[in-house]
Coordinates of C-alpha atoms and ligand atoms in Angstrom, one line a residue:
M1 CA -210.6 -37.9 118.4
S2 CA -212.1 -41.0 119.6
H3 CA -208.7 -42.2 120.4
I4 CA -207.0 -41.7 124.0
N5 CA -203.5 -41.4 123.0
T6 CA -203.4 -38.5 120.7
N7 CA -200.1 -37.0 122.2
Q8 CA -197.9 -39.8 121.9
Q9 CA -197.1 -42.1 119.6
R10 CA -199.7 -44.8 119.3
K11 CA -198.0 -48.2 119.6
F12 CA -199.4 -51.8 118.5
Y13 CA -198.8 -55.1 119.9
L14 CA -199.0 -58.0 117.0
K15 CA -199.2 -61.4 118.1
T16 CA -198.5 -64.4 115.3
L17 CA -199.7 -67.5 115.3
G18 CA -198.9 -70.4 112.5
C19 CA -196.5 -70.3 109.3
Q20 CA -194.1 -68.4 107.6
M21 CA -196.8 -67.0 105.3
N22 CA -198.4 -65.9 108.5
E23 CA -195.1 -64.3 110.0
H24 CA -194.3 -62.8 106.6
D25 CA -198.0 -61.3 106.4
S26 CA -197.4 -60.0 109.9
E27 CA -194.2 -58.2 108.8
V28 CA -196.6 -56.7 106.1
I29 CA -198.9 -55.5 108.6
A30 CA -196.2 -54.4 110.8
G31 CA -195.0 -52.2 107.7
I32 CA -198.3 -50.6 107.3
L33 CA -199.1 -49.9 110.7
A34 CA -195.4 -48.2 110.7
R35 CA -196.4 -46.2 107.9
L36 CA -199.7 -44.8 109.6
G37 CA -197.5 -44.0 112.4
Y38 CA -197.8 -46.4 115.0
V39 CA -194.7 -48.0 116.7
Q40 CA -194.7 -51.8 117.8
T41 CA -194.9 -52.9 121.3
E42 CA -194.0 -56.4 123.2
E43 CA -196.3 -55.4 126.0
C44 CA -199.9 -55.7 125.4
T45 CA -201.1 -53.6 128.6
E46 CA -199.4 -50.8 126.8
A47 CA -201.4 -50.9 123.5
D48 CA -203.3 -49.1 121.6
L49 CA -203.9 -51.6 119.2
I50 CA -203.7 -55.4 119.7
L51 CA -204.1 -57.6 116.9
Y52 CA -203.9 -61.2 116.7
N53 CA -202.5 -62.7 113.2
T54 CA -204.2 -66.0 113.6
C55 CA -203.9 -70.0 112.4
S56 CA -206.6 -72.7 111.9
V57 CA -204.1 -75.4 110.8
R58 CA -204.9 -77.2 113.9
E59 CA -207.4 -76.7 116.8
N60 CA -204.9 -75.6 119.1
P61 CA -203.7 -72.6 118.0
E62 CA -207.5 -71.3 117.6
R63 CA -208.2 -72.3 121.4
K64 CA -205.4 -70.1 122.1
V65 CA -206.8 -66.8 120.3
Y66 CA -210.3 -67.9 122.0
G67 CA -208.8 -67.6 125.5
Q68 CA -206.0 -64.8 125.4
I69 CA -208.6 -62.6 123.5
T70 CA -211.1 -63.4 126.1
S71 CA -208.7 -62.2 129.0
L72 CA -208.0 -59.0 127.1
K73 CA -211.7 -58.0 127.9
Q74 CA -210.1 -56.5 131.5
L75 CA -207.7 -54.3 129.2
K76 CA -210.5 -52.9 127.2
D77 CA -212.4 -52.1 130.1
K78 CA -209.6 -49.7 131.7
N79 CA -209.0 -48.5 128.2
P80 CA -212.0 -47.8 126.1
G81 CA -209.9 -46.5 123.2
L82 CA -208.3 -49.5 122.6
L83 CA -208.9 -51.4 119.6
I84 CA -208.9 -55.2 119.4
G85 CA -208.1 -57.2 116.0
I86 CA -208.5 -60.4 114.5
C87 CA -206.9 -61.7 111.1
G88 CA -205.6 -64.2 109.4
C89 CA -206.8 -67.7 108.6
M90 CA -209.3 -67.9 111.3
P91 CA -212.2 -65.8 109.9
Q92 CA -211.4 -67.0 106.4
Q93 CA -214.2 -69.8 107.3
K94 CA -217.4 -68.9 107.5
E95 CA -218.5 -70.9 110.6
E96 CA -215.3 -69.7 112.4
L97 CA -216.2 -66.4 111.8
E98 CA -219.4 -66.5 113.4
K99 CA -217.9 -68.0 116.2
L100 CA -215.4 -65.4 116.7
L101 CA -218.0 -62.8 116.2
A102 CA -220.5 -64.4 119.1
R103 CA -217.9 -65.5 121.5
L104 CA -215.8 -62.2 121.2
P105 CA -218.0 -59.1 121.4
H106 CA -215.4 -57.0 122.1
V107 CA -213.3 -57.5 119.3
D108 CA -213.4 -54.3 116.7
L109 CA -212.0 -55.2 113.9
I110 CA -212.1 -58.3 112.1
F111 CA -210.3 -59.2 108.6
G112 CA -208.6 -61.9 106.3
T113 CA -205.7 -63.1 104.6
H114 CA -206.8 -61.5 101.0
N115 CA -207.3 -57.9 102.1
I116 CA -204.2 -56.9 104.5
H117 CA -203.6 -54.0 102.1
R118 CA -206.8 -52.5 103.0
L119 CA -206.2 -52.4 107.0
P120 CA -205.4 -48.6 106.7
E121 CA -209.0 -48.3 105.7
L122 CA -210.3 -50.8 108.2
L123 CA -208.5 -49.1 110.8
E124 CA -209.8 -45.5 110.1
R125 CA -213.5 -47.1 110.2
A126 CA -212.8 -49.0 113.4
Q127 CA -212.3 -45.9 115.3
T128 CA -215.8 -44.8 114.8
E129 CA -217.7 -47.7 114.2
E130 CA -218.9 -50.6 116.5
R131 CA -217.4 -53.3 114.5
V132 CA -215.7 -53.9 111.3
V133 CA -215.7 -57.2 109.6
E134 CA -214.2 -57.1 106.1
V135 CA -213.3 -60.8 104.8
W136 CA -212.9 -61.3 101.4
D137 CA -213.5 -65.3 99.6
D138 CA -210.5 -65.3 97.5
S139 CA -208.1 -62.4 95.8
Q140 CA -208.5 -61.5 92.2
E141 CA -205.2 -60.4 91.8
V142 CA -201.9 -60.2 93.7
V143 CA -201.2 -56.8 95.3
E144 CA -197.6 -55.4 95.2
D145 CA -195.6 -52.8 96.6
L146 CA -196.8 -53.2 100.4
P147 CA -194.0 -52.4 103.0
A148 CA -192.9 -54.6 105.4
I149 CA -190.7 -54.6 108.4
R150 CA -188.9 -57.8 108.6
A151 CA -188.1 -59.6 111.8
N152 CA -184.4 -60.3 111.0
K153 CA -181.7 -57.8 109.3
F154 CA -180.0 -60.5 107.0
K155 CA -182.4 -63.1 105.9
A156 CA -185.9 -62.5 104.7
F157 CA -189.1 -63.8 103.4
V158 CA -190.2 -63.6 99.8
N159 CA -194.0 -64.9 98.7
V160 CA -193.6 -66.3 95.3
I161 CA -197.1 -68.0 95.2
Y162 CA -200.3 -67.7 97.1
G163 CA -203.0 -69.9 97.8
C164 CA -203.0 -74.0 97.4
N165 CA -205.0 -76.1 95.2
N166 CA -204.1 -79.4 96.5
F167 CA -206.9 -80.2 99.0
C168 CA -205.2 -82.7 101.2
S169 CA -208.4 -84.5 102.8
Y170 CA -207.3 -82.8 106.5
C171 CA -206.1 -79.5 105.8
V172 CA -208.0 -76.0 105.9
V173 CA -205.1 -73.9 104.1
P174 CA -207.0 -74.4 100.9
Y175 CA -210.2 -72.8 102.3
T176 CA -208.3 -70.2 104.2
R177 CA -205.9 -68.9 101.6
G178 CA -207.7 -69.4 98.4
R179 CA -206.7 -70.7 94.9
E180 CA -203.0 -70.7 93.8
R181 CA -201.6 -67.2 92.3
S182 CA -197.9 -66.5 91.3
R183 CA -196.4 -63.3 91.7
S184 CA -194.8 -62.4 88.9
P185 CA -190.9 -63.2 88.4
K186 CA -190.6 -59.4 87.3
D187 CA -192.1 -58.4 90.8
I188 CA -190.0 -61.0 92.6
L189 CA -186.8 -59.9 91.0
K190 CA -187.8 -56.5 92.4
E191 CA -188.0 -57.2 95.5
V192 CA -184.9 -59.4 96.0
R193 CA -182.8 -56.8 94.2
R194 CA -184.0 -54.1 96.9
L195 CA -183.5 -56.7 99.8
A196 CA -179.9 -57.2 98.3
D197 CA -179.5 -53.4 98.0
E198 CA -180.4 -53.2 101.8
G199 CA -178.0 -55.7 102.9
Y200 CA -180.0 -58.9 103.2
K201 CA -177.4 -62.0 102.6
E202 CA -180.5 -64.8 102.7
V203 CA -184.0 -65.0 101.0
T204 CA -186.2 -67.9 101.7
L205 CA -189.2 -68.1 98.9
L206 CA -192.5 -69.0 99.9
G207 CA -195.1 -70.7 99.1
Q208 CA -197.7 -73.7 100.5
N209 CA -196.6 -75.7 97.4
V210 CA -193.4 -73.7 95.6
N211 CA -193.3 -76.4 93.1
T212 CA -196.1 -75.3 91.0
Y213 CA -194.9 -71.8 91.0
G214 CA -195.7 -70.3 87.4
A215 CA -198.2 -72.5 86.3
D216 CA -201.0 -69.8 86.4
L217 CA -199.0 -67.0 84.8
D218 CA -199.5 -66.1 81.3
E219 CA -195.8 -66.0 80.6
K220 CA -195.1 -69.3 82.0
T221 CA -192.1 -69.8 84.5
S222 CA -191.0 -72.8 86.4
F223 CA -189.9 -72.7 89.7
A224 CA -186.2 -74.2 89.0
E225 CA -186.2 -71.1 86.3
L226 CA -187.2 -68.5 89.0
L227 CA -184.1 -69.8 91.3
S228 CA -181.6 -69.4 88.5
L229 CA -182.9 -65.8 87.9
I230 CA -182.7 -65.3 91.5
N231 CA -179.2 -67.0 91.8
D232 CA -178.1 -63.8 89.5
V233 CA -179.0 -61.4 91.7
P234 CA -175.7 -59.6 92.8
G235 CA -175.7 -59.5 97.2
V236 CA -178.1 -62.4 97.5
E237 CA -175.5 -65.1 99.0
R238 CA -178.4 -67.8 99.7
I239 CA -181.5 -69.0 98.7
R240 CA -184.0 -71.0 100.4
F241 CA -187.7 -71.9 99.8
T242 CA -190.6 -73.6 101.3
T243 CA -192.7 -75.6 101.0
S244 CA -192.4 -78.7 98.0
H245 CA -195.0 -80.8 97.7
P246 CA -193.2 -84.6 96.6
K247 CA -195.8 -85.4 94.1
D248 CA -194.5 -81.9 92.1
M249 CA -191.2 -82.4 92.8
Q250 CA -189.6 -82.4 88.9
D251 CA -186.0 -83.1 88.0
E252 CA -185.5 -79.7 86.6
L253 CA -185.8 -78.4 90.3
I254 CA -183.7 -81.3 91.8
E255 CA -181.0 -80.2 88.9
A256 CA -181.5 -76.4 90.0
I257 CA -180.5 -77.2 93.8
A258 CA -177.7 -79.7 92.5
N259 CA -176.2 -76.5 90.1
L260 CA -177.3 -73.0 91.0
P261 CA -174.4 -72.1 93.6
K262 CA -176.9 -70.1 96.0
V263 CA -179.5 -72.3 96.1
C264 CA -178.9 -74.2 99.8
E265 CA -178.9 -78.2 100.4
H266 CA -182.0 -78.1 102.6
L267 CA -185.2 -79.8 101.5
H268 CA -188.6 -79.7 103.3
L269 CA -190.4 -82.5 101.8
P270 CA -193.2 -83.1 104.1
V271 CA -194.3 -86.8 103.7
Q272 CA -197.1 -86.6 106.4
T273 CA -197.4 -90.6 106.5
G274 CA -195.3 -93.9 105.5
S275 CA -198.8 -96.1 105.1
D276 CA -199.8 -96.3 101.1
R277 CA -203.7 -96.5 102.3
I278 CA -203.5 -93.3 104.4
L279 CA -201.8 -91.4 101.8
K280 CA -204.4 -92.4 99.3
L281 CA -207.2 -91.1 102.1
M282 CA -205.1 -87.8 102.6
N283 CA -205.4 -87.3 98.8
R284 CA -201.6 -87.2 98.8
H285 CA -201.2 -88.2 95.3
Y286 CA -197.9 -90.5 95.7
T287 CA -197.2 -93.6 97.4
S288 CA -194.3 -94.4 100.3
A289 CA -192.2 -96.0 97.4
Y290 CA -192.4 -93.0 95.1
Y291 CA -191.3 -91.0 98.1
L292 CA -188.5 -93.3 99.0
D293 CA -187.4 -93.2 95.3
L294 CA -187.3 -89.5 95.0
V295 CA -185.3 -89.3 97.8
A296 CA -182.7 -91.5 96.7
K297 CA -182.9 -89.4 93.3
I298 CA -182.4 -86.3 95.2
R299 CA -179.7 -87.6 97.3
E300 CA -177.7 -88.8 94.3
A301 CA -177.8 -85.7 93.0
V302 CA -177.3 -83.5 96.0
P303 CA -175.6 -86.0 98.3
E304 CA -175.0 -83.1 100.9
I305 CA -178.9 -82.5 101.2
N306 CA -180.5 -82.2 104.3
L307 CA -184.0 -83.6 104.4
T308 CA -186.5 -82.6 106.9
T309 CA -190.2 -83.6 106.8
D310 CA -193.6 -83.1 108.4
L311 CA -195.3 -85.9 110.0
I312 CA -199.3 -86.4 111.2
V313 CA -200.3 -89.3 113.6
G314 CA -203.8 -90.2 114.2
F315 CA -205.5 -89.8 110.9
P316 CA -208.8 -91.1 110.8
G317 CA -208.6 -95.3 110.1
E318 CA -204.7 -95.5 111.0
T319 CA -204.1 -98.6 112.4
E320 CA -201.3 -99.8 114.5
E321 CA -200.1 -101.4 111.0
D322 CA -200.4 -98.2 109.5
F323 CA -198.3 -96.4 112.0
Q324 CA -195.7 -98.9 111.9
D325 CA -195.5 -98.2 108.2
T326 CA -194.5 -94.4 109.1
L327 CA -192.0 -95.4 111.5
R328 CA -190.3 -97.7 109.1
L329 CA -190.2 -94.8 106.4
V330 CA -188.5 -92.2 109.0
E331 CA -185.8 -95.3 109.8
A332 CA -185.5 -95.5 105.9
V333 CA -185.1 -92.2 105.1
R334 CA -183.6 -90.7 108.4
F335 CA -184.4 -87.2 108.2
S336 CA -182.6 -84.6 109.8
S337 CA -185.6 -83.5 112.0
A338 CA -189.5 -83.6 111.6
F339 CA -192.6 -82.0 112.8
T340 CA -194.8 -84.4 114.2
F341 CA -198.5 -83.2 114.5
I342 CA -201.3 -85.2 116.4
Y343 CA -204.1 -85.0 113.5
S344 CA -206.6 -82.5 114.5
P345 CA -210.0 -82.4 112.7
R346 CA -210.8 -79.7 110.8
P347 CA -214.4 -78.3 110.5
G348 CA -215.3 -78.5 106.7
T349 CA -212.6 -81.0 105.5
P350 CA -213.3 -84.3 104.0
A351 CA -211.2 -86.3 106.7
A352 CA -213.0 -84.3 109.5
K353 CA -216.4 -86.4 108.4
M354 CA -214.5 -89.8 108.0
A355 CA -215.4 -92.8 110.3
D356 CA -213.0 -94.4 112.5
Q357 CA -211.7 -91.1 114.1
V358 CA -208.5 -92.3 116.5
P359 CA -209.0 -91.9 120.1
E360 CA -206.7 -89.4 121.9
D361 CA -204.5 -91.6 123.9
V362 CA -204.0 -93.7 120.9
K363 CA -202.7 -90.9 118.7
K364 CA -200.8 -89.6 121.9
E365 CA -199.3 -92.8 122.5
R366 CA -198.2 -93.2 119.0
V367 CA -196.6 -89.5 118.7
Y368 CA -194.5 -90.0 121.3
R369 CA -193.0 -93.3 119.9
L370 CA -192.2 -91.1 116.6
I371 CA -190.9 -88.5 118.4
D372 CA -188.5 -90.7 120.0
L373 CA -187.3 -92.5 117.1
Q374 CA -187.0 -89.2 115.3
N375 CA -185.0 -87.6 118.1
R376 CA -182.5 -90.5 118.2
I377 CA -182.2 -89.9 114.6
S378 CA -181.6 -86.3 114.8
L379 CA -179.2 -86.4 117.4
E380 CA -177.0 -89.3 115.3
Y381 CA -177.4 -86.9 111.9
M382 CA -176.1 -84.0 114.3
Q383 CA -173.1 -86.2 116.0
A384 CA -172.3 -86.9 112.5
Q385 CA -171.3 -83.2 111.7
L386 CA -168.7 -83.3 114.5
G387 CA -165.3 -82.1 113.0
K388 CA -166.6 -81.0 109.9
T389 CA -165.9 -77.2 108.8
E390 CA -169.2 -75.4 107.5
E391 CA -170.1 -71.9 106.6
V392 CA -172.3 -70.5 108.8
L393 CA -174.5 -67.0 107.9
V394 CA -174.4 -65.1 111.5
D395 CA -178.0 -63.8 111.9
E396 CA -178.2 -63.0 115.4
L397 CA -177.2 -63.3 119.0
A398 CA -178.1 -66.0 121.2
A399 CA -180.7 -64.8 123.6
K400 CA -179.3 -66.7 126.4
T401 CA -175.7 -67.1 126.1
G402 CA -174.9 -63.8 123.9
E403 CA -173.0 -66.2 121.6
L404 CA -173.0 -65.6 118.0
S405 CA -176.2 -67.6 116.2
G406 CA -176.5 -68.7 112.6
R407 CA -177.3 -71.3 109.9
T408 CA -175.1 -73.8 107.9
R409 CA -176.3 -74.3 104.2
T410 CA -178.0 -77.2 105.4
N411 CA -179.9 -75.0 107.8
K412 CA -178.3 -76.6 111.1
Q413 CA -178.2 -73.7 113.8
V414 CA -174.7 -73.3 115.2
L415 CA -173.5 -71.4 118.1
F416 CA -170.1 -70.0 118.6
S417 CA -167.9 -67.4 120.0
G418 CA -167.0 -64.0 118.4
P419 CA -167.4 -60.7 117.6
S420 CA -170.8 -59.1 117.2
D421 CA -169.6 -57.1 114.1
L422 CA -169.7 -60.9 112.4
L423 CA -173.8 -60.2 112.4
G424 CA -174.5 -60.8 108.8
K425 CA -171.2 -62.6 107.8
L426 CA -170.7 -65.6 106.2
V427 CA -168.2 -67.5 108.6
Q428 CA -166.3 -70.9 108.4
V429 CA -167.1 -72.7 111.9
K430 CA -166.0 -76.3 113.0
I431 CA -168.1 -78.0 114.7
T432 CA -167.2 -79.2 118.3
E433 CA -170.3 -80.1 119.9
A434 CA -173.7 -81.7 118.8
K435 CA -177.2 -81.8 120.6
T436 CA -180.3 -82.5 119.2
W437 CA -181.5 -79.3 118.0
S438 CA -178.1 -77.2 117.5
L439 CA -174.5 -77.4 117.0
R440 CA -171.8 -75.4 118.8
G441 CA -168.1 -74.6 117.3
V442 CA -165.3 -72.7 116.9
M443 CA -164.3 -70.0 113.8
A444 CA -162.1 -71.8 111.8
Ligands
LIG1 N1 -198.2 -76.6 102.5 C1 -197.7 -77.5 103.3 C2 -197.8 -77.4 105.0 C3 -198.8 -76.7 105.2 S1 -199.3 -77.2 106.7 C4 -197.2 -78.7 103.0 O1 -198.3 -79.4 102.2 O2 -196.2 -79.3 103.3 C5 -198.1 -77.7 107.7 C6 -198.1 -79.0 108.2 O3 -199.2 -78.7 109.2 C7 -198.6 -79.9 107.3 O4 -197.8 -80.4 106.5 C8 -199.2 -80.8 108.1 O5 -198.4 -82.1 108.6 C9 -199.8 -80.3 109.2 N2 -201.2 -80.3 109.4 C10 -201.8 -79.4 108.4 N3 -203.3 -80.0 108.3 C11 -203.4 -80.6 109.9 C12 -204.6 -81.3 110.6 N4 -205.7 -81.1 110.5 N5 -203.7 -81.9 111.9 C13 -202.7 -81.8 112.0 N6 -201.8 -81.4 111.4 C14 -202.2 -80.9 110.1
LIG2 FE1 -202.4 -78.2 102.8 FE2 -202.0 -80.0 101.4 FE3 -202.0 -77.5 100.5 FE4 -200.3 -78.4 102.2 S1 -200.5 -79.0 100.1 S2 -201.5 -76.5 102.3 S3 -201.0 -79.8 103.2 S4 -203.7 -78.8 101.3
LIG3 FE1 -202.1 -71.4 110.0 FE2 -202.9 -70.3 107.7 FE3 -200.3 -71.0 107.6 S1 -203.8 -72.1 109.0 S2 -200.2 -72.9 108.8 S3 -201.3 -69.3 109.1 S4 -201.7 -70.6 106.0

């Protein structure tokens, strides 16, 4: 009754910030909303429900939320039936939640990362109540059998472990996602089998640290064992996973990458910094020497492996000498690509309280130098692919050129011309052109 749009189908606009966990949570949210009869729209002006799935990992994505939701006030004035909601990582922190409530009074619905499955009831209440706020501190158990509308028809995200126990000193994720909880192998396999039946060719197993998968289960199953179980599912052609913490990278997992045919030759192994002093302050539990040894061991077992990483510059107390250590490590490892982040102090984390915060202009100057170096190495990596013939899973049409777009087993994007019925197929492509971020080729 309170809703304006009763005759037409109700529409939702969903904005997602942050990591793959959030992307997949949004796929679940879209699935739940579809069951409630909503359809998705890309235009927030025609929506009955606008939902922001937020990220707290750095200040920028948070600032975006305040800016964009403030400007939605106008829409709300025109359409009083419009519901505006915020979910994801921002409401999970008490202080941020208070700030959201105070600064965005026109928001109708707020929930967190642990109670997405409660959306139908919360939405129902939001139709009549002034403002519905429900955020849980942690999850007791994993909720199964939620629907999902996935962004891609051929590759799918599959959660294997929720939460994080690592408390890296700069990071907010353990506070927003709670403690580690593994899904049971049975539930994961059920989902993967269903995906295979639906025609999905590739699964990406998700966790903040997949390497500790299974440690919390009654029937212990290691991540390598899980990979082996999934490798046996017919129809699945490729298995990927992210993220791996270097400290937990066991030999058993390296062997699994080397031996299981469907597990792809790509490893995202965030190193964060090359300085041992900073690694310690970050609470990462390894040294640069350990990391370099690990990389050598992985490359020996899987010579064609593509290594990518995350790097933070300007952690508190980082000196020019520390930063040089990072440049040296990047030169030594030669990652094919890296996400480079400027350190962003997060309220409530130990690093935010450390002395010697690095001035903004120094951080910027360092990140540009690091990006320059990495871009050079990335281009060299890509140029070394010229002339090779690679298996590509065609997963979409390139928006600009209409070419086929897909990824190699090593996770490099390849564009090439061909008929659109190759979507979802594995195709051999000869690489003829290399750019820093993508390759171009011809069907072999
Ligand atoms: N669990 C994953 C990634 C979590 S967040 C892992 O441990 O690898 C993704 C990346 O964001 C991190 O790897 C880190 O490089 C970066 N990051 C996290 N907190 C940050 C902060 N406060 N400032 C800048 N970058 C940060
Ligand atoms: Fe954050 Fe560290 Fe956990 Fe990754 S491992 S989510 S960086 S605390
Ligand atoms: Fe951001 Fe939350 Fe992911 S803070 S990086 S969306 S776990």
